[in-house]
Amino acid sequence: MPSHEAPHAATGNDGSSSFLADKSAKVFLAGHKGMLGSAVHRRLTALGFTNVVGRSRAELDLTCEAAVREFFDAERIRYVILAAGKVGGLHASSAAPVDFMTENLRITTNVLAAARLCGTVRKLLFLATSAVYPVDAPQPIPESALLAGPPAPGNEWYAIPKIVGIKMCQAYRAELGMDAIVAAPNNLYGPREPFPSESSHVIPALIRRFHRAKAAGAPEVAVWGSGLQLREFTHADDAADAIVLLMDRYSGAEHVNVGSGREVTVRELAKMVREVVGYQGRIVWDTSRPDGVMRRLLDSSKMRAMGWEPKVELRDGLKKLYEGYLRGSVVTNVESMNR
């Protein structure tokens, strides 16, 4: 099994210590309660970081420029990991394109500007997505495929703000000398609270659907599309390891792909989830619904060259995710009875 031990701390070209040697510095983890943000938080805590700062939306609205500026000026942040944003599956972004565009653009522009102006930020990592690539990109997709064509129809409301974020980081680096880097992960999955709704990404949607069908004794479950689409899934804990590695070792202008390199069809995924949940009924494929992009496999050789390898197998990750869903369901039911 590939090792995920943290890389040895190094000293920067300017004599400053590396990220991993600076564990008492303030790290602002934007989106610390989300799936990826919480995974990064767990990883940083395990590594001994003692000053990881997180704010809920009620505490800090990242879409409000004045609030973000005030926060950065007051907190004297040294490192930023920007994992916050409005996320959801194809259905969710297509149903609320204005929200997806405006919220994600505002968050990115506000955080980058405040991080630059406060004068204390040493490094910033922005989380992009594989959705930034064109629908006809070569497979596996290299980083150089960015802007070779438009993103897939329906994905553009989420993808375009992320493309803007990539180019903004490059612009801040080129003009202002800011060490702003970008990671572009493929489909992520992992534990999260609360568990997403049916409008979420495919894995949590399938878990919810099969679990409810099992509980109701339903004879079949309908799944969108043909099921022939190929998908690459990366566990959030593996992605968190990649982010820490990039924060410590990478300072390039080009974004870096983060993908497991393991593909499954949606049919294979659905059968795997059905087995994990223990549902005995049939799967019916609703081909009147869109498949989306038929294949999106990332070329993550750049990430692997830095020593990163994913370690969570898909079936194991699904089992743990379903166990977490069951625990959450029990808690929710108890809370409902006590109201």
XYZ file of C-alpha atoms in Angstrom:
339
model
C 0.000 0.000 0.000
C 1.444 3.430 -0.913
C 2.729 5.445 2.020
C 0.979 8.640 3.061
C 3.571 9.773 5.540
C 3.994 13.528 5.501
C 6.953 14.780 3.455
C 9.955 16.079 5.359
C 9.801 19.770 6.112
C 11.973 21.948 3.930
C 13.180 25.495 3.908
C 11.941 27.911 1.254
C 14.193 29.780 -1.142
C 13.769 32.936 0.919
C 14.912 31.191 4.077
C 11.395 30.858 5.498
C 10.236 27.521 6.840
C 7.948 25.296 4.802
C 4.262 24.778 5.512
C 4.858 21.566 7.440
C 7.531 23.205 9.563
C 5.228 26.119 10.436
C 2.568 24.290 12.442
C 1.913 27.080 14.920
C 1.046 29.587 12.162
C -2.578 30.586 11.539
C -4.145 28.566 8.715
C -7.511 29.815 7.491
C -9.446 26.802 6.228
C -12.410 28.268 4.369
C -15.155 25.670 4.124
C -13.907 23.723 7.150
C -17.282 22.043 7.715
C -17.669 20.722 4.173
C -16.661 17.278 2.991
C -13.198 18.217 1.758
C -12.667 21.004 4.274
C -13.370 18.708 7.211
C -10.991 16.097 5.751
C -8.259 18.736 5.483
C -8.998 19.832 9.041
C -8.600 16.258 10.314
C -5.335 15.886 8.439
C -3.873 19.151 9.698
C -4.867 18.318 13.276
C -3.261 14.881 12.986
C -0.066 16.502 11.702
C 0.110 18.778 14.734
C -1.156 22.110 13.390
C -2.321 24.091 16.404
C -3.896 27.202 14.909
C -6.338 26.154 12.194
C -9.018 28.828 11.870
C -12.493 28.076 10.558
C -15.628 30.177 10.350
C -19.196 29.121 9.658
C -21.252 31.177 7.225
C -23.117 32.670 10.188
C -19.787 33.840 11.603
C -18.268 35.034 8.326
C -20.101 35.514 5.034
C -17.397 35.072 2.400
C -19.622 36.704 -0.218
C -19.426 39.993 1.745
C -16.277 41.878 0.735
C -16.164 44.137 3.805
C -16.561 41.230 6.225
C -13.801 39.240 4.552
C -11.424 42.222 4.590
C -12.124 42.852 8.264
C -11.534 39.178 9.101
C -8.155 39.001 7.344
C -6.983 42.300 8.807
C -7.880 41.191 12.326
C -6.705 37.570 12.247
C -3.264 37.951 10.649
C -3.594 34.751 8.638
C -0.413 33.162 7.246
C -1.842 30.351 5.085
C -5.173 30.031 3.266
C -6.884 26.902 1.944
C -9.974 27.989 0.019
C -12.338 25.012 -0.022
C -15.524 27.041 0.463
C -18.150 27.477 -2.218
C -21.573 26.496 -3.436
C -21.444 22.904 -4.633
C -23.861 20.312 -5.972
C -24.510 17.905 -8.779
C -25.586 18.635 -12.348
C -29.238 18.964 -11.364
C -28.478 21.408 -8.555
C -26.311 23.734 -10.638
C -28.747 23.676 -13.565
C -31.619 24.566 -11.236
C -29.829 27.556 -9.680
C -27.273 28.896 -12.181
C -27.305 32.456 -10.819
C -26.535 31.313 -7.287
C -23.741 29.007 -8.437
C -22.142 31.711 -10.569
C -22.419 34.672 -8.225
C -21.676 32.996 -4.893
C -18.576 31.191 -6.121
C -17.238 34.243 -7.949
C -17.749 36.491 -4.931
C -16.088 34.078 -2.532
C -13.039 33.705 -4.757
C -12.554 37.391 -5.501
C -13.140 38.462 -1.899
C -10.758 35.943 -0.343
C -7.973 36.497 -2.874
C -8.165 40.268 -2.559
C -8.252 40.227 1.240
C -5.406 37.703 1.439
C -3.264 39.927 -0.744
C -4.094 43.207 0.970
C -3.717 42.087 4.594
C 0.042 41.662 4.139
C 0.485 38.502 6.239
C -0.544 35.653 3.921
C 2.419 33.602 2.791
C 0.578 31.072 0.613
C -2.945 30.377 -0.669
C -4.420 27.241 -2.222
C -7.621 27.477 -4.263
C -9.764 24.399 -4.890
C -10.940 24.100 -8.480
C -12.630 21.080 -10.104
C -12.308 18.692 -13.041
C -15.487 20.284 -14.433
C -13.305 23.123 -15.765
C -12.199 20.935 -18.675
C -13.940 20.818 -22.055
C -16.369 18.030 -22.796
C -14.139 16.685 -25.600
C -10.857 16.874 -23.678
C -8.294 14.099 -24.310
C -8.361 11.208 -21.841
C -6.738 11.150 -19.373
C -7.050 14.941 -19.161
C -3.813 16.912 -18.745
C -3.715 20.303 -17.063
C -2.903 21.838 -20.450
C -6.447 21.039 -21.671
C -7.838 23.990 -19.706
C -9.629 26.455 -22.044
C -9.165 24.161 -25.040
C -12.955 24.294 -25.354
C -16.110 25.086 -23.381
C -17.116 23.013 -20.336
C -19.902 20.473 -20.660
C -23.451 21.882 -21.002
C -25.038 22.175 -17.568
C -21.650 22.229 -15.846
C -20.757 25.743 -16.934
C -22.518 27.463 -14.007
C -20.112 25.781 -11.599
C -17.119 25.406 -13.921
C -16.776 28.997 -15.128
C -16.315 30.514 -11.638
C -13.678 27.851 -10.998
C -11.906 28.690 -14.268
C -11.952 32.326 -13.202
C -10.434 31.290 -9.871
C -7.578 29.466 -11.608
C -6.813 32.446 -13.829
C -7.106 34.870 -10.902
C -4.519 32.901 -8.935
C -2.228 33.036 -11.956
C -2.837 36.765 -12.316
C -2.087 37.465 -8.645
C 1.100 35.436 -8.980
C 2.223 37.121 -12.217
C 1.447 40.722 -11.311
C 1.649 40.820 -7.523
C 4.000 37.967 -6.650
C 1.453 36.156 -4.496
C 2.125 32.456 -3.938
C -1.337 31.331 -5.041
C -1.652 27.715 -6.185
C -4.574 25.617 -7.428
C -5.626 21.982 -7.015
C -8.215 20.506 -9.409
C -9.705 17.316 -7.940
C -12.023 14.957 -9.768
C -15.232 13.559 -8.233
C -14.755 13.549 -4.470
C -16.674 11.532 -1.917
C -16.360 10.968 1.803
C -17.929 11.652 5.206
C -19.853 14.861 5.651
C -22.446 16.376 7.941
C -25.256 16.779 7.122
C -25.621 14.060 4.504
C -26.417 15.632 1.102
C -29.830 15.603 -0.524
C -30.973 13.938 -3.730
C -29.744 16.972 -5.678
C -26.177 16.222 -4.594
C -23.435 14.255 -6.318
C -23.962 10.696 -7.480
C -22.552 8.667 -4.563
C -24.537 10.245 -1.697
C -27.632 10.359 -3.912
C -27.346 6.613 -4.628
C -26.765 5.755 -0.959
C -29.830 7.729 0.090
C -31.970 6.255 -2.684
C -31.019 2.607 -2.084
C -31.322 2.954 1.689
C -34.834 4.398 1.441
C -35.865 1.709 -1.042
C -34.536 -0.970 1.313
C -36.419 0.512 4.268
C -39.635 0.760 2.239
C -39.305 -2.672 0.644
C -39.472 -1.107 -2.821
C -38.938 -3.609 -5.661
C -36.820 -1.280 -7.799
C -34.790 1.907 -7.828
C -34.571 4.236 -10.820
C -31.186 5.751 -11.618
C -30.657 8.540 -14.123
C -29.044 7.893 -17.498
C -27.718 4.798 -19.195
C -25.150 3.987 -16.522
C -22.449 3.678 -19.175
C -20.654 6.859 -18.106
C -17.161 6.351 -16.727
C -16.308 8.154 -13.519
C -13.176 8.592 -11.432
C -13.739 8.912 -7.683
C -11.238 10.116 -5.092
C -11.811 9.893 -1.360
C -11.738 13.206 0.501
C -9.040 11.921 2.859
C -6.776 11.191 -0.121
C -7.497 14.629 -1.564
C -6.667 16.183 1.820
C -3.261 14.475 1.739
C -2.686 15.946 -1.719
C -3.602 19.441 -0.516
C -1.145 19.269 2.384
C 1.566 18.065 0.022
C 0.867 20.910 -2.410
C 0.895 23.478 0.377
C 4.302 22.218 1.432
C 6.037 21.472 -1.865
C 4.353 23.235 -4.771
C 4.603 26.855 -5.873
C 3.847 26.740 -9.589
C 1.495 28.803 -11.729
C -0.246 25.833 -13.359
C -3.066 24.100 -11.494
C -2.508 20.470 -10.455
C -4.914 17.596 -11.126
C -5.859 15.356 -8.197
C -7.508 12.086 -9.227
C -7.351 8.467 -8.089
C -6.742 7.144 -11.604
C -9.381 4.432 -11.056
C -12.468 4.454 -13.254
C -15.820 2.703 -12.873
C -18.997 2.927 -14.900
C -22.011 4.370 -13.136
C -23.605 0.914 -13.554
C -20.714 -0.649 -11.644
C -20.926 2.069 -9.024
C -24.684 1.603 -8.558
C -24.267 -2.152 -8.092
C -21.486 -1.552 -5.588
C -23.618 0.883 -3.591
C -26.580 -1.503 -3.720
C -24.386 -4.277 -2.257
C -22.979 -2.003 0.445
C -26.480 -0.881 1.462
C -27.853 -4.431 1.279
C -30.726 -3.594 -1.062
C -32.098 -6.649 -2.905
C -34.304 -4.965 -5.516
C -33.693 -4.135 -9.171
C -31.959 -1.135 -10.689
C -33.903 0.523 -13.503
C -32.030 2.899 -15.799
C -33.971 6.011 -16.774
C -32.441 6.752 -20.176
C -34.728 9.756 -20.642
C -32.413 11.529 -18.191
C -29.043 12.932 -19.290
C -25.821 10.981 -18.885
C -23.676 14.071 -18.595
C -20.059 13.775 -19.684
C -19.352 10.180 -20.721
C -15.799 10.157 -19.415
C -13.631 12.468 -17.321
C -10.390 10.829 -16.211
C -7.639 13.117 -14.965
C -3.977 12.831 -15.770
C -2.621 13.172 -12.226
C 0.986 12.330 -13.072
C 2.110 15.763 -11.888
C 0.651 15.085 -8.439
C 2.111 11.600 -8.317
C 5.540 12.914 -9.227
C 5.447 14.773 -5.905
C 4.989 11.469 -4.068
C 1.220 11.343 -3.670
C -0.778 8.140 -4.153
C -4.412 7.518 -3.164
C -4.892 4.802 -0.552
C -8.679 4.480 0.004
C -10.287 1.796 -2.170
C -13.723 2.739 -3.508
C -15.637 -0.122 -1.888
C -14.028 0.541 1.494
C -14.831 4.241 1.191
C -18.454 3.472 0.324
C -18.820 1.165 3.333
C -17.538 3.836 5.720
C -19.723 6.470 4.104
C -22.831 4.306 4.503
C -21.940 3.583 8.125
C -21.751 7.340 8.697
C -25.089 7.821 6.949
C -26.688 5.245 9.252
C -25.265 6.948 12.344
C -26.570 10.288 11.101
C -30.008 8.799 10.443
C -30.174 7.458 13.999
C -29.204 10.824 15.450
C -31.761 12.630 13.280
C -34.537 10.226 14.271
C -33.764 10.569 17.975
C -33.708 14.366 17.701
C -37.051 14.317 15.878
C -38.671 12.207 18.611
C -37.368 14.533 21.310
C -38.835 17.670 19.726
